[in-house]
PDB file of C-alpha atoms in Angstrom:
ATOM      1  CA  UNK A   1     110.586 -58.082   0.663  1.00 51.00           C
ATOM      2  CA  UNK A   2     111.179 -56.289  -2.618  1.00 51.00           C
ATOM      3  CA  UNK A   3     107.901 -54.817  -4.226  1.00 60.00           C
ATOM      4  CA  UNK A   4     105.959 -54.211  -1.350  1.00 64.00           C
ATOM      5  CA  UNK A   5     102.256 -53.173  -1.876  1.00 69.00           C
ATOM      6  CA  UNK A   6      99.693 -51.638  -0.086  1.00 78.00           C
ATOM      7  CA  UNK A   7      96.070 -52.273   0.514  1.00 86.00           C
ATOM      8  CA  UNK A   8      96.062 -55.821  -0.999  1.00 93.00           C
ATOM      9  CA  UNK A   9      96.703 -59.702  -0.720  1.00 95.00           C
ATOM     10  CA  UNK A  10      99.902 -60.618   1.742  1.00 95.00           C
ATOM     11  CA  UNK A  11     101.080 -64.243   1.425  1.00 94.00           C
ATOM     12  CA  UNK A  12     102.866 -65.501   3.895  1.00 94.00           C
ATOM     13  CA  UNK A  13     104.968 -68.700   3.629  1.00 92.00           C
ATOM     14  CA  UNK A  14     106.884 -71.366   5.603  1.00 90.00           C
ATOM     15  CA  UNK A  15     110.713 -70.803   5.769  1.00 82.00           C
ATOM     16  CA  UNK A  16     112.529 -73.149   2.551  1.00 78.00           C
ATOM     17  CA  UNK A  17     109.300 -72.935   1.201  1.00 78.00           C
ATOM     18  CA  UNK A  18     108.601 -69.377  -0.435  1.00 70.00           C
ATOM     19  CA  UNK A  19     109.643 -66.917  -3.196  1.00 67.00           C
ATOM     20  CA  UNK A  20     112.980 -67.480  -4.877  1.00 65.00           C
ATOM     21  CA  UNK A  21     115.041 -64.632  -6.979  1.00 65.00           C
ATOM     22  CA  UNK A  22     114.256 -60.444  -7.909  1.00 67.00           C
ATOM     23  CA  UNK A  23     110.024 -59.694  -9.450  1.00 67.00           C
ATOM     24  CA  UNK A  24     110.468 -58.636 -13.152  1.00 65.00           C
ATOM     25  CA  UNK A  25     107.338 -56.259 -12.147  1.00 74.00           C
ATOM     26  CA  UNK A  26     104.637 -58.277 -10.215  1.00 82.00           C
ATOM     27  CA  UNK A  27     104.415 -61.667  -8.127  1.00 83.00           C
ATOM     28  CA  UNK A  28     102.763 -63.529 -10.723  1.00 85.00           C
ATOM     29  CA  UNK A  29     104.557 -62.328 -13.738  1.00 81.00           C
ATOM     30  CA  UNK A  30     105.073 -65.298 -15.406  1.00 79.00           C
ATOM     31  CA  UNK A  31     108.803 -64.585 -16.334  1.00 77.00           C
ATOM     32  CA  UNK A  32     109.759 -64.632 -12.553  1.00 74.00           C
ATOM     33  CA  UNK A  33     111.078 -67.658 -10.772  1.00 72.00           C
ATOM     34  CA  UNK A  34     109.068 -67.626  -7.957  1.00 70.00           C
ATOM     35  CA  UNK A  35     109.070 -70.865  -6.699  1.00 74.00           C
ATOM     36  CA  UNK A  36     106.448 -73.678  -5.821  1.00 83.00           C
ATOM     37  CA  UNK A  37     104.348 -71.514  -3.959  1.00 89.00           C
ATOM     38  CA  UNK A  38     103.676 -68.699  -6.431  1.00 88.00           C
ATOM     39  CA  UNK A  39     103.327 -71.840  -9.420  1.00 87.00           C
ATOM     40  CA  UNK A  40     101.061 -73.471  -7.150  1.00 92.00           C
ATOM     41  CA  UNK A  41      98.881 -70.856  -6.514  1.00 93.00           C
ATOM     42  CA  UNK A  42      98.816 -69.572  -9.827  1.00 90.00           C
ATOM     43  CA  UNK A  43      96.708 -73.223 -10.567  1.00 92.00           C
ATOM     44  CA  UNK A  44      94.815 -72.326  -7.018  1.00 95.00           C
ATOM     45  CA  UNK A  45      93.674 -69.398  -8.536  1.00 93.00           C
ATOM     46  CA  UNK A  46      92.372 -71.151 -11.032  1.00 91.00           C
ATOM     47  CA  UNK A  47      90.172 -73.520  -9.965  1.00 93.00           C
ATOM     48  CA  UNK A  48      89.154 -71.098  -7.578  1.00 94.00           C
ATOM     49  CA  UNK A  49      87.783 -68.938 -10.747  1.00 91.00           C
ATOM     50  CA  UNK A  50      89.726 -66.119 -10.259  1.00 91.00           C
ATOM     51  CA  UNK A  51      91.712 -64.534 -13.070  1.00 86.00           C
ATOM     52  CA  UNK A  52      95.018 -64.137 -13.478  1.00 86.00           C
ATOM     53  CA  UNK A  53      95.892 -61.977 -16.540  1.00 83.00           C
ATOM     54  CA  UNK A  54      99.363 -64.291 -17.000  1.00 78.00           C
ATOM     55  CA  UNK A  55     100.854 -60.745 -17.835  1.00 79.00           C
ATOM     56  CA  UNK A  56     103.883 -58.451 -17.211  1.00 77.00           C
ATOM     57  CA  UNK A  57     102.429 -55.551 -18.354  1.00 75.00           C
ATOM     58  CA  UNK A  58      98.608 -55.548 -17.898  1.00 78.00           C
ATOM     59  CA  UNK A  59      98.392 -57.479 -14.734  1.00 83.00           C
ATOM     60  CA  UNK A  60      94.728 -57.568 -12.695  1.00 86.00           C
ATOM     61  CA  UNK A  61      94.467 -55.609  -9.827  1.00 87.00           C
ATOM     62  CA  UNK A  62      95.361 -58.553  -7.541  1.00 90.00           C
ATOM     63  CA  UNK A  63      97.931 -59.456  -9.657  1.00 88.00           C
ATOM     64  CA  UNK A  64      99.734 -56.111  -9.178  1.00 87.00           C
ATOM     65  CA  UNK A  65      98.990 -56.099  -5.577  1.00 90.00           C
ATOM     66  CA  UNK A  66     100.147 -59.234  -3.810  1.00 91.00           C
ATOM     67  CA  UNK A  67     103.115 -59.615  -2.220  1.00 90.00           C
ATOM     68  CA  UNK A  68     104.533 -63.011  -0.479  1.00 90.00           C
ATOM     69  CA  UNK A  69     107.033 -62.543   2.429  1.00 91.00           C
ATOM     70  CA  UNK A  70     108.545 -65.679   4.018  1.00 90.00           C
ATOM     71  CA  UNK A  71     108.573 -65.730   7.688  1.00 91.00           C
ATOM     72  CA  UNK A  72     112.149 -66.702   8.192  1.00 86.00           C
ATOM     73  CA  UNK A  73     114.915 -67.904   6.034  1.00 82.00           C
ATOM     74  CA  UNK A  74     115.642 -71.226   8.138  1.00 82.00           C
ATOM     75  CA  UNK A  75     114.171 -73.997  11.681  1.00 81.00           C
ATOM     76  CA  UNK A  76     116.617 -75.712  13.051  1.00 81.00           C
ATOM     77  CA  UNK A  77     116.453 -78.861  12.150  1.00 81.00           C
ATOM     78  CA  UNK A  78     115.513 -80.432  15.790  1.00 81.00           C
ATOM     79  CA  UNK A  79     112.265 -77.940  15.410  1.00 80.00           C
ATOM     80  CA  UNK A  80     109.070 -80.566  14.097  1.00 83.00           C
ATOM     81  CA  UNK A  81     105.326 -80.171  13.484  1.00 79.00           C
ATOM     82  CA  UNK A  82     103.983 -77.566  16.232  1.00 83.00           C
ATOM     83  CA  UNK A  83     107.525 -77.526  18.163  1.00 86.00           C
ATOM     84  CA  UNK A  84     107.987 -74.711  15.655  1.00 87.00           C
ATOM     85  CA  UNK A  85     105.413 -72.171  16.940  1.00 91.00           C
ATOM     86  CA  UNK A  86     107.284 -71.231  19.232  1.00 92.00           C
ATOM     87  CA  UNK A  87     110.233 -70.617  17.559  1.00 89.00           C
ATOM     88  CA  UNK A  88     107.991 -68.695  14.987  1.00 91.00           C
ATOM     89  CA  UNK A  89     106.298 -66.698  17.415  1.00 91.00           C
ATOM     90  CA  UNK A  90     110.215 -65.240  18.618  1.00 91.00           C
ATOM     91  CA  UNK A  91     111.366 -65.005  15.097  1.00 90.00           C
ATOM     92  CA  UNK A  92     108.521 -62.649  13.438  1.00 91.00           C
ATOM     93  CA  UNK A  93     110.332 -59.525  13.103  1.00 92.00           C
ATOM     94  CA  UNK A  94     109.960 -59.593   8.854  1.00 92.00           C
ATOM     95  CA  UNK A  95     106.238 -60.451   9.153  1.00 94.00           C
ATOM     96  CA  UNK A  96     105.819 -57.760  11.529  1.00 94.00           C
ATOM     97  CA  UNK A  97     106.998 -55.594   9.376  1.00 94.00           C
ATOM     98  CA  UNK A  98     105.427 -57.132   6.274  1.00 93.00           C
ATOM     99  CA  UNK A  99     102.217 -56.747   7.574  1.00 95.00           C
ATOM    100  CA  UNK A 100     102.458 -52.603   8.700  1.00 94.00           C
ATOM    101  CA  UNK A 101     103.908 -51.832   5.418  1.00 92.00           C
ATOM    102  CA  UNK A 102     101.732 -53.659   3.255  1.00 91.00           C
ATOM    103  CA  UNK A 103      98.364 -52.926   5.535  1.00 94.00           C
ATOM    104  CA  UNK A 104      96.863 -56.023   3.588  1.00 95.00           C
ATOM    105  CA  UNK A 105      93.324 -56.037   3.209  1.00 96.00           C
ATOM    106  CA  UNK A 106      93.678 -60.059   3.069  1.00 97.00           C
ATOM    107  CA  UNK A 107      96.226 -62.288   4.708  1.00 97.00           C
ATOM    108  CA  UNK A 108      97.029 -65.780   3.281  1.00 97.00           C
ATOM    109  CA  UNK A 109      98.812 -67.653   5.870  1.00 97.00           C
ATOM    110  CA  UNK A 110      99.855 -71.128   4.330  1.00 96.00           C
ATOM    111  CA  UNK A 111     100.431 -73.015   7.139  1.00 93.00           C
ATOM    112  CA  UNK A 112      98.910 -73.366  10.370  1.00 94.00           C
ATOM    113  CA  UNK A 113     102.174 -73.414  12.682  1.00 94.00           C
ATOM    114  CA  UNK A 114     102.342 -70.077  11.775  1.00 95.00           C
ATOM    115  CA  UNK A 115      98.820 -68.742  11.940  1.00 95.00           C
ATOM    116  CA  UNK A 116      99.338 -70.552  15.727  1.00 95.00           C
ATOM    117  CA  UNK A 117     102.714 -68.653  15.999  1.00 94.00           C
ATOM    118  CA  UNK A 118     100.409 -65.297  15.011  1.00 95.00           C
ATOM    119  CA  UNK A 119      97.979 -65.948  17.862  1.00 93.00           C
ATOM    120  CA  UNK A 120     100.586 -65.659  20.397  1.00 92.00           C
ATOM    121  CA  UNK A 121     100.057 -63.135  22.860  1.00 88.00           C
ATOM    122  CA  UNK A 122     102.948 -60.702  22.302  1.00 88.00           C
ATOM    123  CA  UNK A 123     102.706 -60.868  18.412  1.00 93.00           C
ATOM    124  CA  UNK A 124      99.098 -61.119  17.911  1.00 93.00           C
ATOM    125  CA  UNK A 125      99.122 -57.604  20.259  1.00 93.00           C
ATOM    126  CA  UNK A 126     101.643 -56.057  17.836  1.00 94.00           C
ATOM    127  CA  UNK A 127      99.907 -57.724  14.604  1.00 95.00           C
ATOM    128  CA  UNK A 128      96.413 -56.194  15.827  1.00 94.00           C
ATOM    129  CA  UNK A 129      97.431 -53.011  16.118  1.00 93.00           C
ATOM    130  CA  UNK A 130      97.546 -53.214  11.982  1.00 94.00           C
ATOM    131  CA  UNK A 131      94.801 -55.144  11.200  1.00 95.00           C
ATOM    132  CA  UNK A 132      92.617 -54.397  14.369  1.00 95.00           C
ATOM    133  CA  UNK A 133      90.909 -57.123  16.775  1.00 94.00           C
ATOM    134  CA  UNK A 134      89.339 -60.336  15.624  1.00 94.00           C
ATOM    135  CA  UNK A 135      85.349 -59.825  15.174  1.00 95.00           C
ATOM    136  CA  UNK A 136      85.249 -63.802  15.669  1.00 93.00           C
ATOM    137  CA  UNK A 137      86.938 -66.835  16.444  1.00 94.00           C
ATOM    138  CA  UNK A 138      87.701 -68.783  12.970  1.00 95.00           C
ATOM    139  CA  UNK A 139      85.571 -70.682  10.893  1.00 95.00           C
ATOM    140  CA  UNK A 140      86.399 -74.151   8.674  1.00 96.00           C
ATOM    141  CA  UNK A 141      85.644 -73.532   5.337  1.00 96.00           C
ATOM    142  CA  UNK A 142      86.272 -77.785   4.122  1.00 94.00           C
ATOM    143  CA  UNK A 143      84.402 -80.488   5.414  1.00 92.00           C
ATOM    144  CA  UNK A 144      87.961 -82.377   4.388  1.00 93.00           C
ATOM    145  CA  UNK A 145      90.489 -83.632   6.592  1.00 90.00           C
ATOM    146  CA  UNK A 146      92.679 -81.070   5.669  1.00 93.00           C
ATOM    147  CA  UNK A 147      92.197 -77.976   7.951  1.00 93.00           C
ATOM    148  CA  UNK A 148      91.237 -74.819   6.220  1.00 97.00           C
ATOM    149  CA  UNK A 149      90.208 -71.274   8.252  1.00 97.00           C
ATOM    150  CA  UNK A 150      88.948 -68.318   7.494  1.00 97.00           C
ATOM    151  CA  UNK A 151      89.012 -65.172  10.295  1.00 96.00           C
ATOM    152  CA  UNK A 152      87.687 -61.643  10.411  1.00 96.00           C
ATOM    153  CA  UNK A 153      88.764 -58.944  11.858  1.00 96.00           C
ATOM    154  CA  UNK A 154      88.117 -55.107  12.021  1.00 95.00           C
ATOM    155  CA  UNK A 155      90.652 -54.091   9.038  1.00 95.00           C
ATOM    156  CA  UNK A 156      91.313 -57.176   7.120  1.00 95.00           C
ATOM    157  CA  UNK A 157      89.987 -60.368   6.415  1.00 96.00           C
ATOM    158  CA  UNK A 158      92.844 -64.226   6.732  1.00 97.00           C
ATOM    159  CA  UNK A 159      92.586 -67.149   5.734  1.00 98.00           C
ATOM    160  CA  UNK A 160      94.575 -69.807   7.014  1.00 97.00           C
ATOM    161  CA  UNK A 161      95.314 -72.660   4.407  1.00 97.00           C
ATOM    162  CA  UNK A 162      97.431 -75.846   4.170  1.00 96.00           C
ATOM    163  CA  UNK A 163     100.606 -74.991   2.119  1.00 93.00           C
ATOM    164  CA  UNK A 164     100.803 -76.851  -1.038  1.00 94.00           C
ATOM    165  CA  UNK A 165     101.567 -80.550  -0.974  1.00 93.00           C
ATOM    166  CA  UNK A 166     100.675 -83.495  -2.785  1.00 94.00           C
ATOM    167  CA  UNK A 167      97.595 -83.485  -0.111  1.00 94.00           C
ATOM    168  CA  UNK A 168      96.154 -80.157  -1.896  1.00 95.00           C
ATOM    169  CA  UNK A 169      94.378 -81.755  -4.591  1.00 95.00           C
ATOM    170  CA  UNK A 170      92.517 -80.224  -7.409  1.00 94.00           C
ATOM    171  CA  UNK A 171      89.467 -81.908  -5.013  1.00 95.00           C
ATOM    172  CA  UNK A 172      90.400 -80.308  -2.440  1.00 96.00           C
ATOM    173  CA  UNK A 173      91.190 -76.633  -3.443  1.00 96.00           C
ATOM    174  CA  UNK A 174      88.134 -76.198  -5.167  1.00 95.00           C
ATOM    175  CA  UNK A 175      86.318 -77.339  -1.944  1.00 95.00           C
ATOM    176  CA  UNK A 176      87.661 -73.902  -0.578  1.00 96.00           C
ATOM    177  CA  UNK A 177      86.381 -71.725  -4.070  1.00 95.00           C
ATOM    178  CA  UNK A 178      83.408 -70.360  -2.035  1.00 94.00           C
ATOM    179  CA  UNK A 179      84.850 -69.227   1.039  1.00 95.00           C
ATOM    180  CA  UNK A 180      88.133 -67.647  -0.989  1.00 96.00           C
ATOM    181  CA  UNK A 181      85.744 -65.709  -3.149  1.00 95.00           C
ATOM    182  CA  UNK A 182      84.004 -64.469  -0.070  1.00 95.00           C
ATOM    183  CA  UNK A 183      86.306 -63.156   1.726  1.00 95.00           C
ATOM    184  CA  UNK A 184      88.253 -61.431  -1.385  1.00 95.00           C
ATOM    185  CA  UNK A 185      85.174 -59.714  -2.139  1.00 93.00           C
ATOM    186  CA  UNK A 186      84.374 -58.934   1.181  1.00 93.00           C
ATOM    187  CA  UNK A 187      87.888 -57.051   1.307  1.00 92.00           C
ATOM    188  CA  UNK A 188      86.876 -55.283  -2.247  1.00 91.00           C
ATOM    189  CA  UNK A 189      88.561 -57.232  -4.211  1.00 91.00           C
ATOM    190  CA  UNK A 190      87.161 -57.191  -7.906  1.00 86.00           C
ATOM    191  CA  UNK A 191      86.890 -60.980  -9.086  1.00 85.00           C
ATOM    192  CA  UNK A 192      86.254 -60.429 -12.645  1.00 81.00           C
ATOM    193  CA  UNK A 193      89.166 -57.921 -13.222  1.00 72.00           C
ATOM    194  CA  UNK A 194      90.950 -59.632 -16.181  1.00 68.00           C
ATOM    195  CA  UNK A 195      93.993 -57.041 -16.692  1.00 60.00           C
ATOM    196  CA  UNK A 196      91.805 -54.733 -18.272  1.00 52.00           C
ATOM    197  CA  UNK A 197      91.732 -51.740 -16.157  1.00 48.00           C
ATOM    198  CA  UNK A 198      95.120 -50.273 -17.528  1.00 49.00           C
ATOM    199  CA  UNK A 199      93.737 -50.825 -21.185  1.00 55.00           C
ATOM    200  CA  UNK A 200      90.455 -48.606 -20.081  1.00 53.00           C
ATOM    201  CA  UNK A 201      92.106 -46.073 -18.404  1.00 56.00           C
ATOM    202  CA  UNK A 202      94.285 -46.052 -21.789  1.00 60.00           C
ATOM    203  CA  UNK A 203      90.897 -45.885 -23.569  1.00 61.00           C
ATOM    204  CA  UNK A 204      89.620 -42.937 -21.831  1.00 62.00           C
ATOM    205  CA  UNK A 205      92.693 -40.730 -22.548  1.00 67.00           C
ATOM    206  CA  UNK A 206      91.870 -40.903 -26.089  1.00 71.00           C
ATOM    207  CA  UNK A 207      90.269 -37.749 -27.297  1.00 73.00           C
ATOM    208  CA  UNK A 208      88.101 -37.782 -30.290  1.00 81.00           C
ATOM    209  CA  UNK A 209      88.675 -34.821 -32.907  1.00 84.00           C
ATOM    210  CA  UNK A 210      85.238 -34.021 -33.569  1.00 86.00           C
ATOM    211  CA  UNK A 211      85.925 -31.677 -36.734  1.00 88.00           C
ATOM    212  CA  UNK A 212      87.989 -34.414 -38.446  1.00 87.00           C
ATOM    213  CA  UNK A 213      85.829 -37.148 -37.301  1.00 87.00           C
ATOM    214  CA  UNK A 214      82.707 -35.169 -38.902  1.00 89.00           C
ATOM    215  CA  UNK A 215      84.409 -34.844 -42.216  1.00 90.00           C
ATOM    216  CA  UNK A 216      85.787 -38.072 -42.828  1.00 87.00           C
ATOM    217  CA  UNK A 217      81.970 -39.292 -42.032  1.00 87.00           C
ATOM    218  CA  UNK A 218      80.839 -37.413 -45.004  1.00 89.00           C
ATOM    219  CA  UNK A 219      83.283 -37.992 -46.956  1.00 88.00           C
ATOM    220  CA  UNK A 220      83.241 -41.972 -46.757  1.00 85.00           C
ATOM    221  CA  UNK A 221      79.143 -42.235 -46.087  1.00 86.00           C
ATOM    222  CA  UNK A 222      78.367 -39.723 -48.393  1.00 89.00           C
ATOM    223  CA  UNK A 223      76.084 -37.997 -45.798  1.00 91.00           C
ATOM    224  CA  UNK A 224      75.655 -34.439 -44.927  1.00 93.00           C
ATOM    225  CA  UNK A 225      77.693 -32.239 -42.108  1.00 92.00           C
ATOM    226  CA  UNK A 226      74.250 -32.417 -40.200  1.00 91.00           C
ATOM    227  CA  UNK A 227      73.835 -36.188 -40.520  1.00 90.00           C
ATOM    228  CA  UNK A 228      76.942 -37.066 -39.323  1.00 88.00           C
ATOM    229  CA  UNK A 229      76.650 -34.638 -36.466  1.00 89.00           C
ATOM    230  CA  UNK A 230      73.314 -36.753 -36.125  1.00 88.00           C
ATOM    231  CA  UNK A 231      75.383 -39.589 -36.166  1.00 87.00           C
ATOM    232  CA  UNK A 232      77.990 -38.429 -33.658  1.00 85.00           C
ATOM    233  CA  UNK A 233      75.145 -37.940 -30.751  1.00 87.00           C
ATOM    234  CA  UNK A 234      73.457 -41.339 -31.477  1.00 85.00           C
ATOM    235  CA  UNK A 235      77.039 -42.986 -30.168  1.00 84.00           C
ATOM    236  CA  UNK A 236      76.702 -40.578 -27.333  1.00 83.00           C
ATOM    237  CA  UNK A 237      73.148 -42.153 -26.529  1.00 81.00           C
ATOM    238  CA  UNK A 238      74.686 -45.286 -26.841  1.00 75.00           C
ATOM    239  CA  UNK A 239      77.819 -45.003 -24.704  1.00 76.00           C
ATOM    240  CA  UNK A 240      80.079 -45.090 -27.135  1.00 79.00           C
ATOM    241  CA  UNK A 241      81.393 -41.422 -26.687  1.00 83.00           C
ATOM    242  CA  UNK A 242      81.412 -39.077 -23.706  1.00 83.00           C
ATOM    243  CA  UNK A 243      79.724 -35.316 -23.966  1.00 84.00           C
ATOM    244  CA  UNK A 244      81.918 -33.171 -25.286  1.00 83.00           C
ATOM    245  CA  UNK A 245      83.633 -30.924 -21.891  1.00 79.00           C
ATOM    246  CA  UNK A 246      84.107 -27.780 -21.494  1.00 75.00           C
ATOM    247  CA  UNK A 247      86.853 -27.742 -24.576  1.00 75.00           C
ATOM    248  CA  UNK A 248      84.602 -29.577 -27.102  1.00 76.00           C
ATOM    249  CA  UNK A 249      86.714 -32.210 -26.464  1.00 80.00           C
ATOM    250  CA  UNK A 250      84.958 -35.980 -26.670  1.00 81.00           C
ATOM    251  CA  UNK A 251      86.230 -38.930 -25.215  1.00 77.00           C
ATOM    252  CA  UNK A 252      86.297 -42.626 -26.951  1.00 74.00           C
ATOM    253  CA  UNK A 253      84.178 -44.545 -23.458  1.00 68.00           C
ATOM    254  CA  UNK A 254      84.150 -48.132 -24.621  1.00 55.00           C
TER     255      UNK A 254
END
């Protein structure tokens, strides 16, 4: 469970089925070899209208924080369908653990053996004493044959989806786009973060030299020192500029 973060969007996956080899810097950096889940939900995201900056350096928010921890590296092989709860439910140690170091405000459990294997008694005790109790049984969110769930509770928000298959279809994913959005803004997720945030926080460090600014205005527009001054307070009106602080110093804003 390299890159572990807090406060955001936990994935957790199937044994055989989840993340393969070391994150260059984030799960969806597109230079890491995640597997089919990651590429899968990468086209999810898509259709669910939620950007994914496709970046290694100036990921969203989301990006930066989600982390995907498989629950176990192997089933035996006698172990079918909902024969494997069980087995989950005794072999939950790394999601456990997962789930008090990442304190996700969203849990995506693909599969829903293991949501099953999460409702047993002596996990769900140790898994609620995370993410608190549940404010409600779960709710569809398809009218499709496919099962789909979505489930509050007091510090986090899961929803409990099919793991990708050639039964996920384009059809069906985007049946689920209102109900995802939901409950990633309900945990304060922002939907229309486009890996811009680092870039604006880089903005805002720059610092405007006023003096120099003022003289190469009059020099190239041929306008007086009080014009351009003039000038300078018009792009504070506008929100271009910040007031200058306590050091005269202005700040570039947009």
């Amino acid at each position: 469970m390299d890159h572990l973060t807090e406060g955001g969007l936990l994935i957790i996956t199937l044994a055989d089925q989840g993340a393969v080899g070391p994150l260059p810097s984030h799960y969806f950096d597109p230079r890491a070899k995640q597997g089919k889940i990651r590429d899968a939900l990468v086209k999810w995201f898509t259709l669910w209208g939620i950007p994914l900056s496709g970046s290694t350096h100036n990921p969203t928010w989301l990006e930066a924080h989600t982390t995907e921890v498989v629950w176990c590296d192997t089933v035996p092989a006698d172990l079918h369908g909902p024969q494997t709860v069980r087995y989950y439910a005794q072999h939950a140690d790394r999601i456990v653990e997962a789930i008090e170091k990442c304190r996700p405000k969203v849990i995506l459990v693909l599969s829903a053996y293991l949501y099953e294997a999460m409702a047993t008694e002596g996990l769900s005790q140790k898994i609620s004493t995370v993410i608190g109790k549940a404010k409600g049984a779960p709710r569809r969110i398809t009218t499709m044959r496919l099962k789909a769930l979505e489930q509050k509770f007091e510090h986090a928000q899961m929803l409990i989806l099919p793991t990708p298959s050639k039964n996920t279809t384009d059809d069906y994913i985007r049946s689920l786009s209102a109900s995802v959005r939901e409950t990633f803004e309900a945990a304060g997720f922002n939907l229309k973060d486009n890996g811009d945030a680092l870039l604006g926080a880089a903005k805002a460090l720059l610092v405007l030299d006023e003096k120099r600014t003022i003289v190469a205005m009059q020099n190239r527009l041929r306008i007086d020192e009080s014009r351009a001054k003039a000038l300078l307070e018009a792009m504070q009106e506008e929100g271009l500029i910040s007031q200058p602080d306590e050091n005269g110093r202005r700040f570039l804003k947009k």
